[in-house]
Amino acid sequence: MLLIHLKVNAQIIISIEPDPGQTTISRHIYGHFAEHLGRCIYDGFYVGENNKTIPNTKGVRNDIIAALKKLQIPNLRWPGGCFADTYHWKDGIGPKEKRAKIVNVWWGGVTEDNSFGTHEFLNMCELLGTEPYISGNVGSGTVQELADWVQYVNFNGTSPMSDLRVKNGRREPWSVKYWGIGNEAWGCGGNMRPEYYSDIYRKYATFVTNTSNSKDFLRIASGANSSDYNWTEVLMKYIPKNMLGGVALHHYSVISWEKKGPSVEFDEETYFRTMKEAWKMDSLVIKHSAIMDKYDPQKNIALVVDEWGGWYDVEKGTNPGFLFQQNTMRDAMIAGITLNILNNHSDRVRMANLAQTVNVLQAVILTEKEKMILTPTYHVMEMYKVHQDAKRMKVNFKSPDYTFGSEKLPAVSVSASTDSTGKMHISITNIDAKIEQAMTINVNGSRYSKVAGRILKSPRLQDHNSFNDPEKVQPVAFTGVRLNGDNMTLKIPPFSVVVLELEK
Ligand code: AHR
């Protein structure tokens, strides 16, 4: 257990001004990820059309639909992850009783009955009001299979695949814009070298084309594992720009792949190491973007951080292949700083996906039979949703250090934006485990008359919501901010997240 000795840091001066680049923070930075892994789809999102005990719409839990609608999730990546490169989409269409039963080789070796397939996923996206992002099978599939999938879901005329879709009960195409060409091609997606994958990508991109004629049809290349900069360099060099909508990047805040540590009973040293991994996202984005800038100075190609989040040991007594973990204030800190980093680099980062939505890794929702809880990460994403599609503001300040032993990290992270109604939102995360941060924020001549805010805080870093105590960690009104002309003064408690709203 951490003992909290509250100290206050000297005044931090933060200056906020319009961004000369006029960058919009794409709402797609706030995307999510649902893999056929553990209890994410089955016993998570999807309880089956015939379930009489858990209220559902077409088999999808109503409580999850409502929670995710409130979060305004802009896109949902599916069906994997590693699962995607074993998934043959034709197994998951047509009458359920005739669908193939396969083994989920990556995640627990369980039987996958394919009762949740293309129609179930795309109809669920419609219920959620979110854009689907489909990861195609490159590792064990064929070019024809992926081209057929695009035709099946997107083509609005007569063709073998669109006719099959109509036969299976869906007349209108879904017009899916976002297509991943494989996943982790350097690992579970085929153990390829970047040179080989670049050629494979070129072949896929030749045939996986825009059959719906929608103007946004984005093919996203399987990207680097964390700091594998050579991967990005080779892809940018060898894949023609007109074939490439985005390049992915995966980075997990894991302290060691061999010894990840528990999700709740961690000490401050482990917390600090997790924060170090979370902060790494900043240099990763800067360095991958610099490589992309060499080949694409106009920034037409997006950096797509389509897997990020904390990764710990699974909860005791759960299937090790199901990656079920609790979610504490530590996860709220990962979310707070990661989303600020992505907002601040939104000229290049235009899409991202937290891993994963329900019951897996840094989930926003956990379920147990008919019960559902929202995690601290959910609350951070809900507080930050105000940045979606808003104009990014330029934030200048020097963060004080969060020191542990001989190491230090920036304690405070900030991002800001102005929405279409003229309101400014400022999100601030203080990761220091013990020190309160006093700050003055100057908005440089923008005249605001009102400020309000919300805060997510809790007495212990290990605090979390549970099925017995579902509302232990919840955002509340933040009343500690004073506005005086251009300046606001406030104090932010240790390990807390604050979002301010300024109105004219
Ligand atoms: O999110 C869990 C797994 O992590 C994904 O399947 C894979 O892409 C990554 O290694």
XYZ file of C-alpha atoms and ligand atoms in Angstrom:
514
model
C 0.000 0.000 0.000
C 1.227 3.529 -0.773
C 1.345 6.075 2.015
C 0.349 9.476 0.751
C 2.258 12.464 2.162
C 0.729 15.427 0.396
C 3.231 18.015 -0.810
C 2.557 20.867 -3.207
C 4.864 21.734 -6.070
C 5.826 25.309 -6.865
C 3.600 27.139 -9.345
C 3.674 25.736 -12.909
C 3.017 28.319 -15.611
C 1.067 26.975 -18.590
C 0.413 29.099 -21.640
C -2.238 28.157 -24.214
C -2.533 29.779 -27.637
C -4.093 28.933 -31.027
C -2.219 26.289 -33.002
C -0.730 27.941 -36.108
C -1.129 24.632 -37.981
C -4.922 24.685 -37.476
C -4.828 20.979 -36.672
C -8.053 19.167 -35.885
C -7.866 16.415 -33.277
C -9.489 13.575 -35.179
C -12.238 11.877 -33.223
C -10.735 8.603 -34.445
C -7.938 8.985 -31.880
C -10.635 7.904 -29.400
C -11.175 4.518 -31.092
C -11.574 1.097 -29.473
C -10.667 -2.495 -30.202
C -12.714 -5.704 -29.895
C -10.941 -8.977 -30.558
C -12.219 -12.533 -30.430
C -10.201 -12.928 -27.264
C -11.364 -14.201 -23.883
C -14.601 -12.521 -22.807
C -14.451 -9.479 -25.072
C -16.942 -10.592 -27.731
C -18.589 -13.702 -26.257
C -19.816 -13.126 -22.691
C -18.816 -9.477 -23.157
C -20.406 -7.492 -25.987
C -22.393 -10.428 -27.299
C -24.622 -12.652 -25.204
C -26.610 -14.144 -28.100
C -29.953 -13.314 -29.650
C -31.747 -15.940 -27.537
C -30.503 -14.680 -24.170
C -33.504 -13.989 -21.951
C -31.669 -12.940 -18.757
C -29.448 -10.123 -20.024
C -31.338 -7.391 -21.925
C -29.919 -7.216 -25.436
C -30.517 -5.952 -28.934
C -29.712 -8.503 -31.619
C -27.608 -10.307 -29.009
C -25.549 -7.245 -27.968
C -25.918 -6.169 -24.312
C -28.063 -3.051 -23.985
C -26.020 -1.749 -21.036
C -22.836 -1.912 -23.120
C -24.538 -0.191 -26.056
C -25.682 2.638 -23.765
C -22.266 3.023 -22.086
C -20.374 3.105 -25.387
C -22.844 5.530 -26.961
C -22.201 7.874 -24.043
C -18.489 7.519 -24.724
C -19.087 8.454 -28.388
C -16.739 5.800 -29.638
C -15.752 6.860 -33.166
C -14.493 3.520 -34.473
C -14.181 -0.104 -33.417
C -11.394 -2.394 -34.636
C -12.272 -6.078 -35.171
C -11.801 -9.141 -35.269
C -8.183 -8.904 -33.996
C -5.333 -8.629 -33.124
C -3.588 -11.927 -33.599
C -6.972 -13.577 -34.133
C -7.445 -11.581 -37.361
C -4.706 -13.478 -39.171
C -6.425 -16.797 -38.404
C -9.924 -15.576 -39.241
C -11.679 -16.662 -42.409
C -14.684 -14.389 -42.703
C -16.817 -16.803 -44.698
C -16.901 -19.049 -41.579
C -18.929 -16.306 -39.877
C -21.787 -15.664 -42.325
C -25.030 -17.457 -43.153
C -27.208 -19.613 -40.883
C -25.540 -19.897 -37.473
C -26.089 -23.633 -37.158
C -24.088 -24.183 -40.335
C -21.147 -21.972 -39.365
C -17.751 -23.630 -38.949
C -16.506 -24.251 -35.444
C -12.818 -23.471 -35.225
C -10.124 -23.349 -32.535
C -9.019 -19.941 -31.293
C -5.341 -20.858 -31.402
C -4.015 -17.578 -30.028
C -6.348 -17.091 -27.125
C -6.928 -20.007 -24.783
C -7.431 -22.722 -27.410
C -11.202 -22.437 -26.987
C -13.797 -23.303 -29.604
C -14.946 -20.360 -31.671
C -18.405 -21.117 -33.018
C -18.447 -18.092 -35.327
C -21.882 -17.038 -34.089
C -20.564 -13.460 -34.039
C -19.449 -12.719 -37.583
C -19.510 -9.974 -40.191
C -23.246 -9.199 -40.002
C -23.282 -9.265 -36.202
C -20.257 -6.956 -36.003
C -21.364 -4.451 -38.614
C -24.923 -4.331 -37.284
C -23.481 -3.765 -33.811
C -21.420 -0.837 -35.146
C -24.646 0.668 -36.467
C -26.261 0.284 -33.044
C -23.241 1.951 -31.443
C -23.082 4.710 -34.069
C -19.425 3.900 -34.697
C -17.265 3.323 -37.784
C -16.056 -0.253 -38.233
C -12.346 -0.843 -38.723
C -11.804 -4.357 -40.101
C -8.434 -6.110 -39.802
C -7.960 -8.409 -42.778
C -6.291 -11.799 -42.703
C -2.915 -11.598 -44.421
C -1.030 -14.215 -42.375
C -3.138 -17.262 -43.282
C -5.610 -15.828 -45.780
C -5.438 -14.946 -49.450
C -5.669 -11.758 -51.448
C -8.859 -13.080 -53.047
C -10.418 -13.734 -49.640
C -9.828 -10.174 -48.463
C -10.909 -8.643 -51.778
C -14.098 -10.728 -51.531
C -14.727 -9.463 -48.002
C -14.529 -5.853 -49.187
C -16.913 -6.646 -52.026
C -19.270 -8.477 -49.646
C -19.634 -5.588 -47.225
C -19.216 -2.613 -49.566
C -20.475 -3.298 -53.074
C -23.812 -1.820 -54.000
C -24.475 -3.666 -57.254
C -24.684 -7.174 -58.578
C -21.673 -9.378 -57.921
C -21.139 -12.834 -56.436
C -20.261 -11.402 -53.029
C -22.889 -8.649 -52.811
C -25.528 -11.155 -53.946
C -24.426 -13.460 -51.147
C -24.774 -10.596 -48.661
C -28.312 -9.920 -49.849
C -29.107 -13.639 -49.585
C -27.867 -13.478 -45.990
C -30.339 -10.741 -45.170
C -28.606 -7.418 -45.806
C -29.532 -5.419 -48.905
C -27.657 -2.135 -48.310
C -23.870 -2.312 -48.148
C -22.254 -1.110 -44.927
C -19.545 0.964 -46.666
C -16.653 0.131 -44.390
C -13.881 2.729 -44.741
C -11.085 1.391 -42.562
C -9.232 -1.777 -43.577
C -6.158 -3.134 -41.840
C -3.927 -5.182 -44.124
C -2.904 -7.762 -41.536
C -1.890 -7.298 -37.904
C 1.557 -7.468 -36.313
C 3.016 -8.904 -39.521
C 6.374 -8.933 -37.696
C 4.949 -11.400 -35.123
C 1.674 -13.310 -34.811
C 0.642 -12.067 -38.265
C 3.318 -14.064 -40.072
C 6.780 -13.311 -38.620
C 7.689 -11.344 -41.736
C 10.567 -9.000 -42.419
C 9.481 -5.454 -43.318
C 10.814 -5.801 -46.879
C 8.738 -8.936 -47.462
C 5.651 -7.448 -45.799
C 5.955 -4.299 -47.939
C 5.746 -6.428 -51.077
C 2.862 -8.447 -49.666
C 1.102 -5.197 -48.759
C 1.545 -3.886 -52.313
C -0.029 -7.044 -53.669
C -2.989 -6.837 -51.283
C -3.487 -3.131 -51.916
C -3.656 -3.818 -55.659
C -6.757 -5.947 -55.214
C -8.257 -4.665 -51.973
C -9.819 -1.571 -53.464
C -12.627 0.852 -53.026
C -15.671 -0.953 -54.404
C -18.078 1.434 -52.670
C -16.586 4.556 -54.270
C -16.726 6.268 -50.910
C -14.093 8.955 -50.728
C -12.644 7.709 -47.485
C -11.317 4.228 -48.066
C -8.280 3.824 -45.900
C -5.895 0.895 -46.129
C -3.743 0.672 -43.037
C -0.444 -1.183 -43.025
C 0.479 -3.401 -40.113
C 2.899 -1.231 -38.190
C 5.898 -1.346 -35.949
C 6.243 -3.022 -32.610
C 6.995 -0.064 -30.328
C 10.490 1.269 -31.169
C 11.140 -0.789 -34.311
C 11.837 2.327 -36.385
C 13.301 0.284 -39.232
C 9.845 -1.229 -39.796
C 8.303 2.194 -40.440
C 11.270 3.300 -42.557
C 11.064 0.263 -44.861
C 7.273 0.495 -45.254
C 7.410 4.205 -46.048
C 10.205 3.622 -48.541
C 8.741 0.683 -50.439
C 4.963 1.133 -50.368
C 3.667 3.614 -52.982
C 1.964 6.566 -51.282
C -1.266 6.171 -53.217
C -1.676 2.685 -51.750
C -1.144 3.723 -48.161
C -3.724 5.456 -45.972
C -2.109 4.755 -42.634
C 0.777 3.025 -40.940
C 0.035 1.387 -37.616
C 2.025 1.344 -34.374
C 1.515 -0.878 -31.318
C 2.811 0.005 -27.888
C 1.713 -1.472 -24.572
C 2.587 -0.071 -21.153
C 4.015 -3.337 -19.855
C 6.914 -3.277 -17.402
C 8.364 -6.624 -18.576
C 6.889 -9.270 -20.855
C 8.208 -11.992 -18.530
C 6.971 -10.448 -15.260
C 4.097 -8.094 -15.880
C 2.996 -7.802 -12.258
C -0.499 -7.726 -10.773
C -3.166 -5.327 -12.005
C -4.132 -4.130 -8.497
C -1.587 -4.963 -5.788
C 1.355 -3.040 -7.257
C 3.823 -0.832 -5.377
C 5.048 2.649 -6.266
C 8.141 1.359 -8.038
C 5.949 -0.731 -10.374
C 3.630 2.224 -10.849
C 6.572 4.429 -11.814
C 7.824 1.827 -14.299
C 4.362 1.626 -15.864
C 4.272 5.410 -16.191
C 7.689 5.304 -17.856
C 6.298 2.890 -20.466
C 3.221 5.059 -20.955
C 5.331 8.202 -21.451
C 7.384 6.297 -24.049
C 4.447 6.860 -26.406
C 5.601 10.469 -26.755
C 9.049 9.647 -28.125
C 7.659 6.772 -30.199
C 5.184 9.043 -31.935
C 7.812 11.747 -32.441
C 10.356 9.345 -33.923
C 7.975 7.329 -36.112
C 6.460 10.618 -37.336
C 9.914 12.004 -38.196
C 10.539 8.958 -40.394
C 7.146 9.397 -42.047
C 7.870 13.105 -42.588
C 10.896 12.213 -44.751
C 8.700 10.327 -47.224
C 5.414 12.152 -46.703
C 6.114 15.763 -45.683
C 2.501 16.731 -46.409
C 1.378 14.278 -43.708
C -1.152 12.580 -45.976
C -0.500 9.199 -44.396
C -1.828 8.750 -40.881
C 0.053 7.206 -37.996
C -2.522 4.809 -36.529
C -1.773 3.699 -32.973
C -4.211 0.827 -33.223
C -3.171 -0.955 -30.024
C -2.216 0.801 -26.804
C -2.849 0.364 -23.083
C -1.622 -1.274 -19.874
C -0.908 -5.003 -19.755
C -0.576 -6.904 -16.451
C -0.917 -10.463 -15.147
C -4.397 -11.923 -15.518
C -6.633 -11.960 -12.449
C -6.182 -15.027 -10.236
C -8.410 -17.921 -11.207
C -9.043 -16.660 -14.759
C -7.893 -18.322 -17.992
C -4.336 -17.060 -18.735
C -5.256 -16.911 -22.434
C -8.162 -14.544 -21.748
C -6.118 -11.499 -20.607
C -8.693 -10.387 -18.032
C -7.303 -7.715 -15.679
C -8.637 -5.116 -13.233
C -8.338 -1.424 -13.977
C -7.171 1.070 -11.327
C -6.167 4.711 -11.008
C -2.860 3.625 -12.595
C -4.822 2.866 -15.781
C -6.539 6.237 -15.549
C -3.045 7.789 -15.552
C -2.001 5.758 -18.628
C -5.150 6.916 -20.423
C -4.728 10.543 -19.334
C -1.160 10.920 -20.543
C -1.561 8.787 -23.673
C -4.584 10.732 -24.913
C -2.789 14.026 -24.232
C 0.224 12.777 -26.209
C -1.961 11.670 -29.124
C -3.904 14.969 -29.098
C -0.649 16.904 -29.108
C 0.605 14.924 -32.129
C -2.699 14.888 -33.969
C -1.194 16.413 -37.097
C 0.200 12.911 -37.794
C -1.713 10.635 -35.400
C -5.215 10.503 -36.791
C -6.464 7.232 -35.380
C -5.838 5.080 -32.302
C -7.436 2.132 -30.543
C -7.321 1.333 -26.864
C -6.818 -2.400 -26.222
C -9.473 -3.614 -25.541
C -13.063 -2.513 -24.991
C -14.638 -5.176 -22.753
C -13.067 -7.666 -20.271
C -9.632 -7.713 -21.945
C -6.463 -5.772 -21.011
C -7.121 -2.057 -20.279
C -10.867 -2.409 -20.718
C -13.342 0.427 -20.356
C -16.068 -2.047 -19.343
C -16.022 -5.212 -17.227
C -18.926 -7.642 -17.046
C -19.962 -10.469 -14.735
C -23.162 -12.217 -15.734
C -25.863 -9.509 -15.731
C -23.602 -6.947 -13.992
C -21.507 -4.363 -15.784
C -19.024 -1.832 -14.399
C -17.267 1.155 -15.922
C -13.538 1.365 -15.194
C -11.458 4.459 -14.337
C -10.209 4.301 -17.953
C -13.806 4.631 -19.153
C -14.191 7.788 -17.108
C -11.017 9.347 -18.511
C -12.112 8.624 -22.069
C -15.535 10.029 -21.327
C -14.056 13.212 -19.812
C -11.669 13.622 -22.788
C -14.327 13.056 -25.484
C -14.737 16.847 -25.705
C -11.512 16.915 -27.770
C -13.028 14.832 -30.572
C -12.897 16.812 -33.844
C -12.001 20.023 -31.986
C -9.225 22.406 -33.034
C -6.003 21.643 -31.230
C -4.478 24.458 -29.157
C -0.769 24.935 -28.600
C 0.275 24.284 -25.005
C 3.606 25.605 -23.686
C 4.963 24.712 -20.266
C 7.694 22.852 -18.500
C 6.498 19.999 -16.347
C 7.993 19.450 -12.918
C 9.533 16.033 -12.392
C 7.936 13.040 -10.784
C 10.962 11.490 -9.111
C 11.331 7.930 -7.953
C 14.777 6.818 -6.698
C 17.283 8.218 -9.172
C 14.787 8.391 -12.047
C 12.387 11.075 -13.143
C 9.464 11.554 -15.504
C 7.338 14.577 -16.417
C 4.675 14.713 -13.709
C 2.133 16.762 -15.616
C 0.720 16.345 -19.092
C -1.686 18.759 -20.775
C -3.568 19.091 -24.043
C -6.182 21.630 -25.111
C -8.666 22.219 -27.909
C -11.450 24.564 -28.972
C -14.687 23.022 -30.205
C -17.065 24.238 -32.911
C -19.132 26.205 -30.365
C -16.088 28.166 -29.170
C -15.634 26.322 -25.874
C -12.092 25.522 -24.870
C -11.265 22.263 -23.102
C -8.053 21.620 -21.234
C -7.173 18.133 -20.008
C -4.531 17.825 -17.313
C -3.049 14.668 -15.795
C -0.780 14.671 -12.751
C 0.892 11.257 -12.426
C 2.951 12.108 -9.344
C 2.069 9.599 -6.622
C 2.492 12.105 -3.775
C 2.712 15.680 -4.961
C -0.106 18.094 -5.653
C 0.592 20.488 -8.548
C -0.230 24.178 -8.281
C -0.587 25.897 -11.643
C -1.512 29.071 -13.461
C -2.950 28.647 -16.942
C -2.870 31.636 -19.253
C -5.208 31.603 -22.275
C -3.526 34.560 -23.984
C -6.240 37.057 -24.780
C -9.081 34.595 -25.416
C -11.935 36.072 -23.427
C -13.764 33.559 -21.339
C -16.252 34.406 -18.650
C -16.958 30.982 -17.182
C -14.915 27.972 -16.190
C -16.132 24.593 -14.969
C -14.439 21.260 -14.659
C -14.498 17.632 -13.615
C -11.902 15.580 -11.776
C -11.151 11.864 -11.465
C -9.266 11.129 -8.264
C -9.242 8.548 -5.506
C -7.398 8.098 -2.185
C -5.266 5.131 -3.359
C -3.536 4.455 -6.658
C -4.831 0.895 -6.489
C -8.459 2.027 -6.222
C -10.787 0.540 -8.786
C -14.417 -0.216 -9.406
C -15.613 -3.719 -8.637
C -18.870 -5.608 -8.940
C -19.386 -5.039 -5.189
C -18.396 -1.386 -5.293
C -19.104 -0.251 -8.868
C -18.926 3.503 -8.270
C -15.871 3.834 -6.045
C -13.954 5.761 -8.740
C -16.139 8.318 -10.502
C -15.579 11.796 -11.919
C -16.943 14.637 -9.799
C -17.240 18.382 -10.276
C -13.927 20.204 -9.904
C -14.488 23.376 -7.973
C -10.898 24.376 -7.264
C -10.316 26.609 -10.286
C -10.399 30.438 -10.288
C -10.629 32.503 -13.473
C -9.271 36.016 -13.413
C -9.069 37.690 -16.836
C -6.724 35.576 -18.939
C -5.475 33.512 -16.034
C -6.764 30.511 -14.156
C -5.256 29.193 -10.969
C -5.791 25.689 -9.692
C -4.241 22.801 -7.808
C -4.328 19.244 -9.087
C -4.063 16.407 -6.551
C -1.618 13.511 -6.942
C -2.586 10.867 -9.561
C -5.640 12.664 -10.816
C -7.140 13.788 -14.124
C -8.894 17.131 -14.567
C -10.764 18.431 -17.618
C -11.673 22.119 -17.659
C -14.286 23.772 -19.852
C -14.082 27.475 -20.648
C -17.007 29.391 -22.073
C -17.222 32.943 -23.429
O -4.394 -7.056 -27.677
C -3.887 -8.344 -27.482
C -2.878 -8.743 -28.538
O -1.753 -7.924 -28.459
C -3.330 -8.576 -29.972
O -4.050 -9.677 -30.418
C -2.033 -8.474 -30.706
O -2.137 -7.721 -31.883
C -1.095 -7.840 -29.693
O 0.103 -8.523 -29.614
